[in-house]
Coordinates of C-alpha atoms and ligand atoms in Angstrom, one line a residue:
X1 CA -76.6 -63.5 -5.8
X2 CA -78.7 -62.8 -3.0
X3 CA -81.8 -61.2 -3.5
X4 CA -84.8 -62.3 -5.7
X5 CA -85.1 -59.3 -7.4
X6 CA -81.6 -60.0 -9.0
X7 CA -82.6 -62.8 -10.6
X8 CA -83.1 -62.4 -14.5
X9 CA -86.4 -61.0 -15.6
X10 CA -86.0 -63.0 -19.2
X11 CA -88.5 -65.8 -19.2
X12 CA -87.2 -68.7 -21.0
X13 CA -90.4 -71.0 -20.0
X14 CA -93.1 -68.9 -21.3
X15 CA -96.7 -68.3 -20.0
X16 CA -99.5 -70.9 -21.2
X17 CA -97.1 -74.1 -20.5
X18 CA -99.4 -77.1 -19.9
X19 CA -98.1 -77.7 -16.4
X20 CA -100.6 -78.5 -13.8
X21 CA -101.4 -75.3 -11.3
X22 CA -98.9 -75.5 -8.5
X23 CA -96.5 -77.5 -10.6
X24 CA -92.6 -78.0 -8.6
X25 CA -90.8 -79.0 -11.5
X26 CA -92.4 -76.1 -14.0
X27 CA -91.6 -73.7 -11.3
X28 CA -87.9 -74.9 -10.8
X29 CA -87.4 -75.3 -14.8
X30 CA -88.6 -71.4 -15.0
X31 CA -85.7 -70.9 -12.3
X32 CA -82.9 -73.0 -13.7
X33 CA -83.4 -71.6 -17.2
X34 CA -83.1 -67.9 -15.9
X35 CA -79.9 -69.0 -14.5
X36 CA -78.9 -70.9 -17.5
X37 CA -79.5 -68.5 -19.9
X38 CA -80.5 -68.1 -23.8
X39 CA -77.5 -70.1 -25.1
X40 CA -78.9 -73.6 -24.0
X41 CA -79.9 -76.9 -25.7
X42 CA -82.3 -78.8 -23.3
X43 CA -83.1 -82.9 -23.9
X44 CA -86.1 -83.5 -22.1
X45 CA -86.8 -87.3 -22.1
X46 CA -90.5 -88.4 -22.0
X47 CA -92.5 -87.2 -18.6
X48 CA -94.4 -84.5 -17.5
X49 CA -92.0 -82.1 -19.1
X50 CA -92.2 -83.0 -22.5
X51 CA -96.0 -82.2 -22.2
X52 CA -95.3 -79.2 -20.0
X53 CA -93.1 -77.6 -22.9
X54 CA -96.0 -78.2 -25.6
X55 CA -96.5 -80.0 -28.9
X56 CA -94.7 -79.4 -32.0
X57 CA -94.5 -77.2 -33.6
X58 CA -95.5 -75.1 -30.4
X59 CA -93.2 -74.8 -27.8
X60 CA -93.4 -73.3 -24.4
X61 CA -89.4 -73.2 -24.0
X62 CA -87.8 -70.3 -25.7
X63 CA -84.8 -72.5 -26.1
X64 CA -84.0 -75.3 -28.6
X65 CA -85.5 -78.7 -27.3
X66 CA -84.8 -82.3 -28.1
X67 CA -87.2 -85.0 -27.2
X68 CA -85.7 -88.1 -26.7
X69 CA -87.0 -91.9 -25.6
X70 CA -87.2 -92.4 -22.2
X71 CA -83.8 -94.6 -21.7
X72 CA -81.3 -92.1 -23.4
X73 CA -81.6 -88.5 -22.4
X74 CA -77.7 -88.5 -21.1
X75 CA -76.8 -90.4 -24.6
X76 CA -78.8 -87.5 -26.6
X77 CA -77.1 -85.1 -24.8
X78 CA -73.6 -86.6 -25.0
X79 CA -74.3 -86.6 -29.0
X80 CA -75.0 -82.9 -28.7
X81 CA -72.0 -81.9 -27.0
X82 CA -69.8 -84.0 -29.4
X83 CA -71.7 -82.5 -32.3
X84 CA -71.0 -79.2 -31.4
X85 CA -67.7 -80.0 -30.8
X86 CA -67.0 -81.0 -34.3
X87 CA -68.8 -77.9 -35.6
X88 CA -66.6 -75.6 -33.4
X89 CA -69.7 -74.4 -31.5
X90 CA -69.4 -75.8 -27.8
X91 CA -67.9 -72.7 -26.3
X92 CA -70.7 -70.8 -24.0
X93 CA -73.3 -73.5 -24.9
X94 CA -74.8 -75.1 -22.4
X95 CA -76.0 -78.6 -23.1
X96 CA -78.3 -79.5 -20.2
X97 CA -80.6 -82.8 -19.6
X98 CA -83.8 -82.1 -17.8
X99 CA -85.4 -85.5 -16.7
X100 CA -87.8 -86.9 -14.3
X101 CA -86.8 -89.5 -11.7
X102 CA -88.1 -92.4 -13.5
X103 CA -85.7 -91.2 -16.1
X104 CA -82.7 -90.6 -14.3
X105 CA -83.2 -93.3 -11.2
X106 CA -84.8 -96.3 -13.5
X107 CA -84.9 -96.4 -16.8
X108 CA -82.0 -93.7 -17.8
X109 CA -79.5 -94.5 -15.4
X110 CA -77.4 -97.0 -17.8
X111 CA -77.0 -94.0 -20.2
X112 CA -76.5 -91.4 -17.2
X113 CA -74.0 -93.7 -15.8
X114 CA -71.7 -93.5 -19.0
X115 CA -72.0 -89.9 -19.7
X116 CA -70.8 -89.6 -16.0
X117 CA -68.0 -92.1 -16.4
X118 CA -66.9 -90.2 -19.8
X119 CA -67.1 -86.8 -17.9
X120 CA -69.2 -85.6 -20.7
X121 CA -69.5 -81.6 -20.6
X122 CA -73.0 -81.3 -19.7
X123 CA -75.4 -80.4 -16.9
X124 CA -77.8 -83.2 -16.1
X125 CA -80.7 -82.0 -13.9
X126 CA -83.0 -84.0 -12.6
X127 CA -86.2 -83.2 -11.4
X128 CA -87.4 -85.5 -8.8
X129 CA -91.3 -85.6 -8.0
X130 CA -90.9 -89.0 -6.4
X131 CA -93.1 -91.1 -8.9
X132 CA -94.0 -91.8 -12.7
X133 CA -96.4 -88.5 -12.7
X134 CA -96.8 -88.3 -16.3
X135 CA -98.6 -92.0 -16.8
X136 CA -100.7 -91.8 -13.4
X137 CA -98.7 -91.5 -10.5
X138 CA -96.9 -95.1 -10.1
X139 CA -93.7 -95.9 -7.8
X140 CA -90.6 -95.4 -8.9
X141 CA -86.9 -96.2 -7.1
X142 CA -87.2 -92.4 -5.8
X143 CA -90.4 -92.7 -4.1
X144 CA -89.9 -92.7 -0.2
X145 CA -90.9 -95.3 2.1
X146 CA -94.5 -94.9 3.3
X147 CA -95.8 -92.7 0.6
X148 CA -99.1 -94.1 -1.5
X149 CA -98.8 -94.4 -5.3
X150 CA -101.1 -96.1 -7.8
X151 CA -98.6 -99.3 -7.5
X152 CA -97.8 -99.5 -4.2
X153 CA -99.9 -101.5 -1.2
X154 CA -102.9 -99.6 0.6
X155 CA -100.2 -99.3 3.4
X156 CA -97.6 -97.3 1.1
X157 CA -94.3 -98.3 -0.1
X158 CA -92.1 -100.7 1.9
X159 CA -88.7 -99.8 0.1
X160 CA -86.9 -96.8 1.1
X161 CA -85.7 -94.3 -1.6
X162 CA -82.6 -94.8 -3.8
X163 CA -79.8 -93.1 -3.1
X164 CA -79.0 -91.8 -6.6
X165 CA -76.4 -89.3 -5.2
X166 CA -73.9 -92.0 -4.0
X167 CA -74.2 -93.8 -7.7
X168 CA -73.4 -90.5 -9.0
X169 CA -70.7 -89.4 -6.8
X170 CA -68.8 -92.7 -7.5
X171 CA -67.8 -90.9 -11.0
X172 CA -66.1 -88.0 -9.0
X173 CA -68.2 -85.4 -10.9
X174 CA -66.8 -81.9 -11.2
X175 CA -69.9 -80.3 -9.4
X176 CA -72.9 -81.9 -7.9
X177 CA -75.9 -80.4 -5.6
X178 CA -79.4 -80.5 -4.3
X179 CA -82.0 -78.0 -4.9
X180 CA -85.7 -77.4 -4.3
X181 CA -88.0 -75.4 -6.1
X182 CA -89.0 -73.5 -3.2
X183 CA -85.6 -71.8 -2.6
X184 CA -84.8 -70.0 -5.9
X185 CA -81.9 -68.2 -4.9
X186 CA -80.0 -71.3 -3.7
X187 CA -80.8 -73.0 -7.0
X188 CA -79.9 -70.3 -8.9
X189 CA -76.7 -70.0 -7.3
X190 CA -76.1 -73.4 -7.7
X191 CA -76.9 -73.6 -11.7
X192 CA -74.6 -70.6 -12.0
X193 CA -71.9 -72.1 -10.3
X194 CA -72.4 -75.3 -12.3
X195 CA -71.9 -73.4 -15.3
X196 CA -68.5 -72.1 -14.7
X197 CA -67.1 -76.0 -14.6
X198 CA -66.3 -78.1 -17.0
X199 CA -67.2 -82.3 -17.6
X200 CA -70.1 -83.6 -15.9
X201 CA -72.3 -81.8 -13.3
X202 CA -75.7 -83.1 -11.6
X203 CA -78.2 -81.5 -10.2
X204 CA -81.1 -83.0 -8.2
X205 CA -83.9 -80.7 -7.5
X206 CA -86.9 -81.8 -5.3
X207 CA -90.3 -80.8 -7.0
X208 CA -93.3 -81.4 -5.0
X209 CA -96.6 -82.6 -7.3
X210 CA -100.0 -81.7 -6.3
X211 CA -101.8 -84.3 -7.8
X212 CA -99.3 -86.7 -7.0
X213 CA -98.7 -86.3 -3.5
X214 CA -102.2 -85.2 -2.8
X215 CA -101.8 -81.8 -2.1
X216 CA -103.7 -78.4 -2.4
X217 CA -101.7 -76.6 -5.3
X218 CA -101.3 -73.4 -2.9
X219 CA -98.9 -75.7 -0.8
X220 CA -96.5 -76.3 -3.2
X221 CA -93.6 -73.6 -1.8
X222 CA -95.2 -74.4 1.8
X223 CA -93.8 -78.1 1.4
X224 CA -90.9 -77.3 -0.7
X225 CA -89.4 -75.3 2.3
X226 CA -90.6 -77.9 4.9
X227 CA -88.6 -80.6 3.0
X228 CA -85.4 -78.6 3.8
X229 CA -86.2 -77.3 7.0
X230 CA -87.2 -80.4 8.6
X231 CA -83.6 -82.2 7.0
X232 CA -85.6 -84.3 5.0
X233 CA -84.1 -82.7 2.0
X234 CA -80.8 -81.4 2.9
X235 CA -79.2 -78.7 0.6
X236 CA -75.6 -78.9 -0.5
X237 CA -73.2 -79.1 -3.1
X238 CA -69.9 -81.3 -3.6
X239 CA -67.1 -79.3 -5.6
X240 CA -64.2 -81.6 -6.5
X241 CA -65.4 -84.1 -3.9
X242 CA -65.7 -81.6 -1.0
X243 CA -68.9 -81.5 0.3
X244 CA -70.6 -78.3 1.7
X245 CA -74.1 -77.5 3.3
X246 CA -75.8 -74.4 1.4
X247 CA -78.6 -71.8 2.4
X248 CA -81.1 -72.8 4.9
X249 CA -79.5 -76.3 5.5
X250 CA -76.4 -74.7 7.1
X251 CA -77.9 -74.0 10.4
X252 CA -79.4 -77.3 10.3
X253 CA -76.5 -79.2 11.8
X254 CA -78.0 -78.3 15.2
X255 CA -80.7 -81.1 15.6
X256 CA -83.0 -78.3 17.8
X257 CA -83.0 -75.8 14.6
X258 CA -84.8 -79.0 12.5
X259 CA -88.7 -78.9 12.3
X260 CA -90.2 -82.2 13.3
X261 CA -90.6 -84.6 10.1
X262 CA -94.4 -84.6 11.1
X263 CA -94.9 -80.7 9.8
X264 CA -93.9 -82.1 6.4
X265 CA -95.4 -85.4 6.1
X266 CA -99.0 -84.4 7.3
X267 CA -99.6 -81.7 4.8
X268 CA -99.4 -84.6 2.3
X269 CA -102.3 -87.0 1.2
X270 CA -99.5 -89.5 -0.2
X271 CA -98.2 -90.4 3.7
X272 CA -101.8 -90.6 5.2
X273 CA -101.6 -94.2 5.6
X274 CA -98.0 -94.0 7.9
X275 CA -98.3 -95.2 11.6
X276 CA -96.9 -93.1 14.4
X277 CA -94.1 -95.7 14.7
X278 CA -93.1 -95.3 11.2
X279 CA -92.9 -91.5 11.5
X280 CA -90.8 -91.9 14.4
X281 CA -88.6 -94.4 11.8
X282 CA -88.4 -91.4 9.3
X283 CA -87.7 -89.0 12.0
X284 CA -84.9 -91.2 13.2
X285 CA -83.5 -91.9 9.7
X286 CA -83.0 -87.9 9.1
X287 CA -81.5 -87.6 12.5
X288 CA -78.7 -90.4 11.5
X289 CA -78.3 -88.9 8.2
X290 CA -77.6 -85.4 9.4
X291 CA -74.7 -87.5 11.8
X292 CA -73.2 -88.7 8.5
X293 CA -73.7 -85.2 7.0
X294 CA -71.9 -83.4 9.8
X295 CA -69.1 -86.0 9.3
X296 CA -68.9 -85.2 5.8
X297 CA -69.1 -81.4 6.5
X298 CA -65.9 -81.8 8.6
X299 CA -63.9 -84.2 6.6
X300 CA -60.7 -83.0 5.0
X301 CA -59.7 -85.7 2.3
X302 CA -60.6 -85.2 -1.0
X303 CA -62.2 -88.7 -1.7
X304 CA -65.0 -89.2 0.9
X305 CA -67.0 -92.1 -0.5
Ligands
TPP401 C1 -89.6 -97.5 -22.4 C2 -90.9 -96.5 -22.2 N1 -91.2 -97.2 -20.8 C3 -92.2 -96.5 -20.5 C4 -92.8 -95.2 -21.1 C5 -94.0 -94.6 -20.4 N2 -93.5 -93.2 -19.7 C6 -93.8 -92.1 -20.5 S1 -93.6 -91.0 -19.4 C7 -93.6 -92.0 -18.5 C8 -93.2 -91.5 -16.8 C9 -91.8 -90.5 -16.4 O1 -91.8 -90.6 -15.3 P1 -90.5 -89.6 -14.9 O2 -89.4 -89.8 -15.3 O3 -90.3 -89.7 -13.0 O4 -91.1 -88.0 -14.8 P2 -92.4 -87.0 -14.7 O5 -93.5 -88.2 -15.5 O6 -92.9 -87.6 -13.2 O7 -92.4 -86.1 -14.8 C10 -93.8 -93.4 -18.5 C11 -93.4 -94.6 -17.9 C12 -91.8 -94.9 -22.3 N3 -92.4 -93.7 -22.7 N4 -91.0 -95.4 -22.5
SF4_402 S1 -98.7 -84.3 -12.5 FE1 -97.4 -82.9 -11.0 S2 -95.3 -83.0 -12.3 FE2 -96.6 -83.7 -13.7 S3 -97.2 -81.4 -14.1 FE3 -99.1 -82.4 -13.0 S4 -98.0 -81.2 -11.0 FE4 -96.1 -81.0 -12.6

């Protein structure tokens, strides 16, 4: 699919949901559900999304939803997969997890690792707003270096963001991809592709959060796009261990096409305490990472990590 007008008009995230204005997670969820379609069962652990969907018996999601404890979304989804198989109903039903970074990188990592290792037939979506937003913007292991949260020192987080994708890739999932709420066609195409594969699939989506990242809600799409255009958030997919850049990231192998990371950082209050040297360090980290992505793009062997 190449055009926004080709995206389905059917809304599975209904109007009147409880997200903040400009929520990147709600925007991403809306697009993901349009690509998944109605034959989908979604498992949501505690987090902003369990609020966005609404309180039982009402729901803003027009598909079956299971809410689960914070640490166990992938285990719940594994149970749903097995239940459908036992009832001979697994054909054409997507079982998906929709979990925040806290539920994925930290407290749910154990059940996620088990499902990935068993190659359980599900698509696991991590919407990454880079902190525990629902409980008041606490640091998670997805929070990037230098970002302010309510539990970081006043100079911002001192540790780097955990490399979750290397952990997932070690299990050789049939499909893995990154996405962003501001480039919906790229995201939509990846969900359609993930649906064609069986076994464990993982899609990691960067979802800007106005209160958590401290920006005006009108900038959600601008910031999502800058994350990609500066090279901070590369868009790629890994299919049967072959790495491919996608969409707007394709042209970024040439460093001249990458915008300076300052453009991304300056719009967000959470990075207001970064020093000039730290901004230069982040730029250097991005440039080095792209050298590695260039290597992966040219690598012909099946296993590369
Ligand atoms: C075992 C456990 N610890 C803590 C909590 C409290 N809690 C509920 S939601 C949440 C934050 C979720 O963060 P994340 O997964 O990143 O999703 P977000 O809120 O950012 O959407 C926390 C800490 C809980 N429900 N269960
Ligand atoms: S706090 Fe952030 S992630 Fe949570 S609903 Fe609001 S904008 Fe979305």
